[in-house]
mmCIF file of C-alpha atoms in Angstrom:
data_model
loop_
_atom_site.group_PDB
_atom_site.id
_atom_site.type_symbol
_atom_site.label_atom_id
_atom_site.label_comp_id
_atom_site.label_asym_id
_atom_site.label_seq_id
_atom_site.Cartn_x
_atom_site.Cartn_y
_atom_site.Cartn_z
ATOM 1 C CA UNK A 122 0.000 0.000 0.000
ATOM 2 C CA UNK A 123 0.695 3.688 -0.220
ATOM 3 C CA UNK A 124 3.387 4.656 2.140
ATOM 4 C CA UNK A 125 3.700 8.281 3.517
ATOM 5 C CA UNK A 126 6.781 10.222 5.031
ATOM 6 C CA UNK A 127 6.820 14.009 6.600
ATOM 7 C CA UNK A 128 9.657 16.087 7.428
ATOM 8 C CA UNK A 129 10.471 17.328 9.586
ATOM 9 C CA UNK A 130 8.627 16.237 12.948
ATOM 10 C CA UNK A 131 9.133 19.520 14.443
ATOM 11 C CA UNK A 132 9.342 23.213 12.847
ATOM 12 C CA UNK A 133 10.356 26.137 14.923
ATOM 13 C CA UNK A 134 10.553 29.489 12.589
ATOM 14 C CA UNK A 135 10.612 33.401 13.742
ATOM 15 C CA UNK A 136 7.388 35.425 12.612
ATOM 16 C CA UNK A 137 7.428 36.571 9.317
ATOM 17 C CA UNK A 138 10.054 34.299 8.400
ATOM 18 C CA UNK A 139 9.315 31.237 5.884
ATOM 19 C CA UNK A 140 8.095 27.408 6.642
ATOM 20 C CA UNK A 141 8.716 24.334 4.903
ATOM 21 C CA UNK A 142 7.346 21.080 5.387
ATOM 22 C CA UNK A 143 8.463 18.357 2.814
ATOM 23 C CA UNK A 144 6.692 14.731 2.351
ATOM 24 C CA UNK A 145 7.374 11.481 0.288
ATOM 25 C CA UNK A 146 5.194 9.331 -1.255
ATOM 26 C CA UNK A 147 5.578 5.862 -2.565
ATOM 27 C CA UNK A 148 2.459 4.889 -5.141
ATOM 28 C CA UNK A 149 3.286 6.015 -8.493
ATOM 29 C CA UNK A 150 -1.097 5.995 -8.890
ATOM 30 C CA UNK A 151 -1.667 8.318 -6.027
ATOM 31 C CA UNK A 152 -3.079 11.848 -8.057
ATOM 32 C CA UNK A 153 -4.434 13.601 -4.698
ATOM 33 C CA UNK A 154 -2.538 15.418 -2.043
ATOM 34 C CA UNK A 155 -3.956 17.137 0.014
ATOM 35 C CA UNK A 156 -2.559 19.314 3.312
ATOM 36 C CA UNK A 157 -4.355 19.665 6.703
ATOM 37 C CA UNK A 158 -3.902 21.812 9.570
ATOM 38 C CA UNK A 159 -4.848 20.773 13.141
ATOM 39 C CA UNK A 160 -4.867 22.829 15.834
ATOM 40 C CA UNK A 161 -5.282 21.963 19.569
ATOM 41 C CA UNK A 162 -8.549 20.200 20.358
ATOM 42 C CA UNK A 163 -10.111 20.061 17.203
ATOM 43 C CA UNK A 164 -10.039 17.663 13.682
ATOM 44 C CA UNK A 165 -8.039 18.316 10.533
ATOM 45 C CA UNK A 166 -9.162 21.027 8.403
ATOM 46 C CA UNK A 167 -8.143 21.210 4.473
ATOM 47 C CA UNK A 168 -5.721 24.219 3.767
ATOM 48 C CA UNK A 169 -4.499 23.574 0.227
ATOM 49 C CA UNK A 170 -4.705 20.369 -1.697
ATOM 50 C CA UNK A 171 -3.096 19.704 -5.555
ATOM 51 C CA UNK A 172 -3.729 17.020 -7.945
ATOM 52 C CA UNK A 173 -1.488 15.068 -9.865
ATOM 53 C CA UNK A 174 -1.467 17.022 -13.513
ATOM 54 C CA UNK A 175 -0.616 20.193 -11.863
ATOM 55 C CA UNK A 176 2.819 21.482 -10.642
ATOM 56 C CA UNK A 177 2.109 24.010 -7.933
ATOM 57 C CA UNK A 178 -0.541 25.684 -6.225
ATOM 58 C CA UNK A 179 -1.082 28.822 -3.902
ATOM 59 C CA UNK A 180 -3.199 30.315 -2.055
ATOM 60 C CA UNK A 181 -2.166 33.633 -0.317
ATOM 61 C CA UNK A 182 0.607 32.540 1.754
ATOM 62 C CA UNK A 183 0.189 29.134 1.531
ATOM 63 C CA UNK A 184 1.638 27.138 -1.506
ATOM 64 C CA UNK A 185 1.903 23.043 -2.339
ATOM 65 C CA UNK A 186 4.375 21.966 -4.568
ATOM 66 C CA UNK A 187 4.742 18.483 -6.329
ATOM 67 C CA UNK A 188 7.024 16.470 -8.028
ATOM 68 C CA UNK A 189 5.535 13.562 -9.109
ATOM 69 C CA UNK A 190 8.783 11.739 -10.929
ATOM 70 C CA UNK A 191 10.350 12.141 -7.358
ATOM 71 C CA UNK A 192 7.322 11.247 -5.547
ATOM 72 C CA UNK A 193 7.614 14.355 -3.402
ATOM 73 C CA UNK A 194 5.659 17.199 -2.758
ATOM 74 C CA UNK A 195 5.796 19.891 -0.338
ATOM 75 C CA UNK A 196 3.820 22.689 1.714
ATOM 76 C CA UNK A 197 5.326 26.443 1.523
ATOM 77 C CA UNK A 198 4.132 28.934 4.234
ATOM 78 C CA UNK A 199 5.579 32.537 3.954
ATOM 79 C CA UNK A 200 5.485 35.452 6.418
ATOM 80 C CA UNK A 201 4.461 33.165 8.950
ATOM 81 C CA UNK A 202 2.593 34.219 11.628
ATOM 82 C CA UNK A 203 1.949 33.095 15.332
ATOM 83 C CA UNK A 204 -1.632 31.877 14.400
ATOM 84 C CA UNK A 205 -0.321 29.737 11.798
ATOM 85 C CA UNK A 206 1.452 27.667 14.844
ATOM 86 C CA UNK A 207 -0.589 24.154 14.801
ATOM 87 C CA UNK A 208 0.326 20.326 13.509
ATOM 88 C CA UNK A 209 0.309 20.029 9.775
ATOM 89 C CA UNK A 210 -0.524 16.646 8.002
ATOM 90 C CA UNK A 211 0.239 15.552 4.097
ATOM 91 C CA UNK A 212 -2.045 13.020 2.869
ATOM 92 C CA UNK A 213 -1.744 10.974 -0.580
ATOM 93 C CA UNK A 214 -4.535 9.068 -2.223
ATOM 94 C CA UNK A 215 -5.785 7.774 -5.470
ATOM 95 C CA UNK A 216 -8.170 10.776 -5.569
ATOM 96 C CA UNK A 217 -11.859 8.887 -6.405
ATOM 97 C CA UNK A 218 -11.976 8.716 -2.993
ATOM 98 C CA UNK A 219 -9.999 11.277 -0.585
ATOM 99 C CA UNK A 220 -10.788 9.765 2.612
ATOM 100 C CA UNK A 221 -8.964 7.072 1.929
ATOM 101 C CA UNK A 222 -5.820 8.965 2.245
ATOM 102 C CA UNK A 223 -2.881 7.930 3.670
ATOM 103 C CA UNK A 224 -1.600 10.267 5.675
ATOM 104 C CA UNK A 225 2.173 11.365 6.942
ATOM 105 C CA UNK A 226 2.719 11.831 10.843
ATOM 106 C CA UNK A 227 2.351 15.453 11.157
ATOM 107 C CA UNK A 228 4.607 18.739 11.755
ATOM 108 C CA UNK A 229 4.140 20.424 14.468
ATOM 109 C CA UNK A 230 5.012 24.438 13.440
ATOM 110 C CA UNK A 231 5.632 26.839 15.915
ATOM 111 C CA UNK A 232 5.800 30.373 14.614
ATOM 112 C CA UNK A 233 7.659 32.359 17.639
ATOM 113 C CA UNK A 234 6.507 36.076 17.800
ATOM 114 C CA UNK B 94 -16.347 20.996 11.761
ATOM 115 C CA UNK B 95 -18.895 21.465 8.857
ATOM 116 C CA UNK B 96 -22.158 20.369 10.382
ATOM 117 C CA UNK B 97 -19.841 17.068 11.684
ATOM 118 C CA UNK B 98 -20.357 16.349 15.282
ATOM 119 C CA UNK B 99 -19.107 13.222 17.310
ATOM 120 C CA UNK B 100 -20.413 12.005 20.521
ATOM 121 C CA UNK B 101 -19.387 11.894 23.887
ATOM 122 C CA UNK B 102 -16.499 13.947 23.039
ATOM 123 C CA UNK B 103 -15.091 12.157 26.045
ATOM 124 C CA UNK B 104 -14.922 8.521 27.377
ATOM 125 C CA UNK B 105 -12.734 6.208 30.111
ATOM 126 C CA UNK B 106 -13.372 3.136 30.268
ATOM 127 C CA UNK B 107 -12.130 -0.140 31.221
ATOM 128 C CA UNK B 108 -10.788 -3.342 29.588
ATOM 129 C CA UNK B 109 -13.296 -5.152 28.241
ATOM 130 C CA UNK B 110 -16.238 -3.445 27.970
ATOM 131 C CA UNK B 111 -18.007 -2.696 24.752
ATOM 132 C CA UNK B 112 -17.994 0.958 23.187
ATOM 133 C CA UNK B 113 -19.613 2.596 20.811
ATOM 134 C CA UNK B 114 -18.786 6.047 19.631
ATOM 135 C CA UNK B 115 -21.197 8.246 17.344
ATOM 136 C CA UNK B 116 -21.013 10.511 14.414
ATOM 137 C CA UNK B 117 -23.628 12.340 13.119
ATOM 138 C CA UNK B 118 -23.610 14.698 9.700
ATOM 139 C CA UNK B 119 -25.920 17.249 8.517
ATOM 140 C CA UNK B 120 -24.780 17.338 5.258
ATOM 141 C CA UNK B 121 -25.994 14.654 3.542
ATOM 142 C CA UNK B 122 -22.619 13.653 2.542
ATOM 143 C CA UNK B 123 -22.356 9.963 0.991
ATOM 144 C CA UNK B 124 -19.332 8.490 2.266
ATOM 145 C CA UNK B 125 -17.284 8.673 6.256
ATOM 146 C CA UNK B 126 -14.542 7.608 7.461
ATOM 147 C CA UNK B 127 -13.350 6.566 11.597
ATOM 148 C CA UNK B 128 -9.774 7.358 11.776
ATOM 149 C CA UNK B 129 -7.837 7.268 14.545
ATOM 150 C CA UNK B 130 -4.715 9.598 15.791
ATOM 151 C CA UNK B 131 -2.167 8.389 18.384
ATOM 152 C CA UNK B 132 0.890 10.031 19.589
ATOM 153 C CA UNK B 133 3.840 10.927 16.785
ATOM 154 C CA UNK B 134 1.828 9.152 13.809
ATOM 155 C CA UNK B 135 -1.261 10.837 11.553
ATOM 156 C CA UNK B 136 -4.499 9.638 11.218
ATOM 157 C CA UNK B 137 -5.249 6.069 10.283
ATOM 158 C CA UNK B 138 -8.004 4.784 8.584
ATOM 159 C CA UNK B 139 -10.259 2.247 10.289
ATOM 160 C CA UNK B 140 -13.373 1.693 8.745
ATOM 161 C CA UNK B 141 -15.631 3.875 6.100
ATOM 162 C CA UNK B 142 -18.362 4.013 4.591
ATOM 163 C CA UNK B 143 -19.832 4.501 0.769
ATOM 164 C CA UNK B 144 -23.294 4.454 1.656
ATOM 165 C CA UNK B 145 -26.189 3.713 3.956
ATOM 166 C CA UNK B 146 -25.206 -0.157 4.905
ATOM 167 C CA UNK B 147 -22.171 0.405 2.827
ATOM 168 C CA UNK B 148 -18.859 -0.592 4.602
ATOM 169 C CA UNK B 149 -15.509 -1.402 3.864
ATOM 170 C CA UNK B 150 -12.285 -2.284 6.534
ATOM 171 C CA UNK B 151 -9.523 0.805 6.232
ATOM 172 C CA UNK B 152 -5.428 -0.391 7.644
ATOM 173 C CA UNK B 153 -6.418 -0.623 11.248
ATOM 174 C CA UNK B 154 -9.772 -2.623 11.161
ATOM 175 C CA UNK B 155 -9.011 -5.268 14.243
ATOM 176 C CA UNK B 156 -11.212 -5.216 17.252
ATOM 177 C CA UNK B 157 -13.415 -2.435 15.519
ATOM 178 C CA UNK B 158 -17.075 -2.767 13.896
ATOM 179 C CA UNK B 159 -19.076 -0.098 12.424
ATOM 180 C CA UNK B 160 -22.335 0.359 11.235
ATOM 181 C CA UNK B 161 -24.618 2.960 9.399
ATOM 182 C CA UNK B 162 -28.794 2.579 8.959
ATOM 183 C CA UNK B 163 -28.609 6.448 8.032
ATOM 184 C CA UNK B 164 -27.082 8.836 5.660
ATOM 185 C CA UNK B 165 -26.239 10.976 8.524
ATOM 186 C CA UNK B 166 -24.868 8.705 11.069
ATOM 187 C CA UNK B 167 -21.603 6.041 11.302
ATOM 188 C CA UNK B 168 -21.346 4.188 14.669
ATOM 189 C CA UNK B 169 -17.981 2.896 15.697
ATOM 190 C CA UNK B 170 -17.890 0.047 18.042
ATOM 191 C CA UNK B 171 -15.328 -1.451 20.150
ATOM 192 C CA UNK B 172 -16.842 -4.843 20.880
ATOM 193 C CA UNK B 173 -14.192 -5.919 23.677
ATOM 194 C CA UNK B 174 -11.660 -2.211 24.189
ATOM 195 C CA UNK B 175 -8.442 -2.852 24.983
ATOM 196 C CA UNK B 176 -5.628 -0.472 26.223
ATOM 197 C CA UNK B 177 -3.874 -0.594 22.641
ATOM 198 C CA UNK B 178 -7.196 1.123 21.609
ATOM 199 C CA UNK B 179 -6.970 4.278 23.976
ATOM 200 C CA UNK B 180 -6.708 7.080 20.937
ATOM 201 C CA UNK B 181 -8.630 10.029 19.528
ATOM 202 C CA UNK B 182 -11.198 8.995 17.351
ATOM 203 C CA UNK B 183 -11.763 11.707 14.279
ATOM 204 C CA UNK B 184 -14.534 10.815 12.414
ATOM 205 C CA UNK B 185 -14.932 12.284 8.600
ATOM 206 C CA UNK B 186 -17.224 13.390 5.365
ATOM 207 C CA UNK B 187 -16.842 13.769 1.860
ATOM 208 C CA UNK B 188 -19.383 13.678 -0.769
ATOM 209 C CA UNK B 189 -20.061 12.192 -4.302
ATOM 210 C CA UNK B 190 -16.926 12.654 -6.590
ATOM 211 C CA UNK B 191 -13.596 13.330 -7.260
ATOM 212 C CA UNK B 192 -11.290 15.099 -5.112
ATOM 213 C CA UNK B 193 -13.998 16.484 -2.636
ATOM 214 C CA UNK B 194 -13.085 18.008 0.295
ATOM 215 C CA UNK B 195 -12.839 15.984 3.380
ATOM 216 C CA UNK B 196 -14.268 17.414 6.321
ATOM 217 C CA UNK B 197 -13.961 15.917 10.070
ATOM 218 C CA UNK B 198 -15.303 16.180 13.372
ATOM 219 C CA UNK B 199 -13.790 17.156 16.347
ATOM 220 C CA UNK B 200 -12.750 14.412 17.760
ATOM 221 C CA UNK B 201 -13.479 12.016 20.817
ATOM 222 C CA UNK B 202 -10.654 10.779 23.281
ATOM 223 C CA UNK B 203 -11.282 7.577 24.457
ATOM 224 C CA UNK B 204 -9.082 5.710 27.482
ATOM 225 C CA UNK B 205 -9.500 2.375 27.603
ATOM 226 C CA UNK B 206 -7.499 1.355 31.226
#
């Protein structure tokens, strides 16, 4: 099966500096990758998600990269700022259905003011 | 949480006794999902669901049932809980098609002791 990896673990950055979180996939099929952000006490929420024919994405501050001949694809936060502190998750899946993602073990940010 | 809500949001419990957690959607999406989230690793799929009486076993199936008579609810159960089963339970929603956004609940943190 589909096998995700997140780096890193942990992410400490100053405000208004930049944030990179970087994952790995493994199925060549997977076309859906989608990014979550959890903060304390509540579920995953969708920030940004890309699909498999297109290269990059953004969204204000937030941007998703992919590289599917490497299998990689990564999340791009600039001018970070303290609310953006919170665990982010990468997910991969074969897209007809997204809740079968497989997802990577989370980044915790924290975005010192 | 997108009209998602999961119930009790809270539970302790002991070793052997049967549990059964609740989700409930106002959305009328088709399919959900039971993941669970433990310490250093993301969310894991356990069960989901394509349809009223609809199920299918996700990665982490053991020692878990579910069941759904309506669109708008997906019981978990934990027939016999164990201590390897104290988590947080998300449960999630997408509906009909490709790529739709995933939304999930807030969570409920069960210890099993």
């Amino acid at each position: 099966g589909e096998n995700v990896e997140q780096h890193p673990s942990t992410l400490s950055v100053q405000e208004g500096d930049s944030a990179v979180i970087k994952c790995t996939y493994s199925d060549s099929a997977s076309n859906y990758f989608p990014w979550y952000k959890q903060e304390l006490g509540k579920g995953p929420q969708l920030i940004i998600d890309i699909r498999s024919n297109v290269g990059e994405k953004k969204d204000q501050r937030i941007a998703v990269t992919l590289n599917k001949t490497a299998k990689h694809f990564s999340l791009h936060i600039t001018e970070t700022q303290p609310e953006d502190s919170a665990v982010y998750f990468c997910a991969a899946s074969k897209g007809t259905n997204a809740g079968k993602s497989t997802f990577g073990d989370g980044t915790t940010l924290t975005v010192k003011p | 949480d997108a009209g998602i809500t999961q119930s009790p949001r809270h539970k302790v419990t002991e070793t052997g006794t049967p549990v059964t957690l609740r989700c409930h959607q106002t959305e009328n999406h088709r399919y959900m999902y039971w993941y669970r989230q433990d310490p250093g690793h993301g969310l894991r799929l356990i069960h989901y669901s394509y349809g009223v009486k609809d199920t299918d076993k996700g990665e982490v199936s053991d020692g878990y049932s579910v069941s759904r008579s309506k669109t708008e609810d997906f019981l978990l159960t934990l027939e016999s809980a164990t201590s390897s089963q104290t988590s947080v339970y998300f449960c999630a929603a997408t509906g009909t098609g490709t790529y739709n956004e995933q939304f999930f609940g807030p969570g409920t943190r069960l210890t099993v002791l």
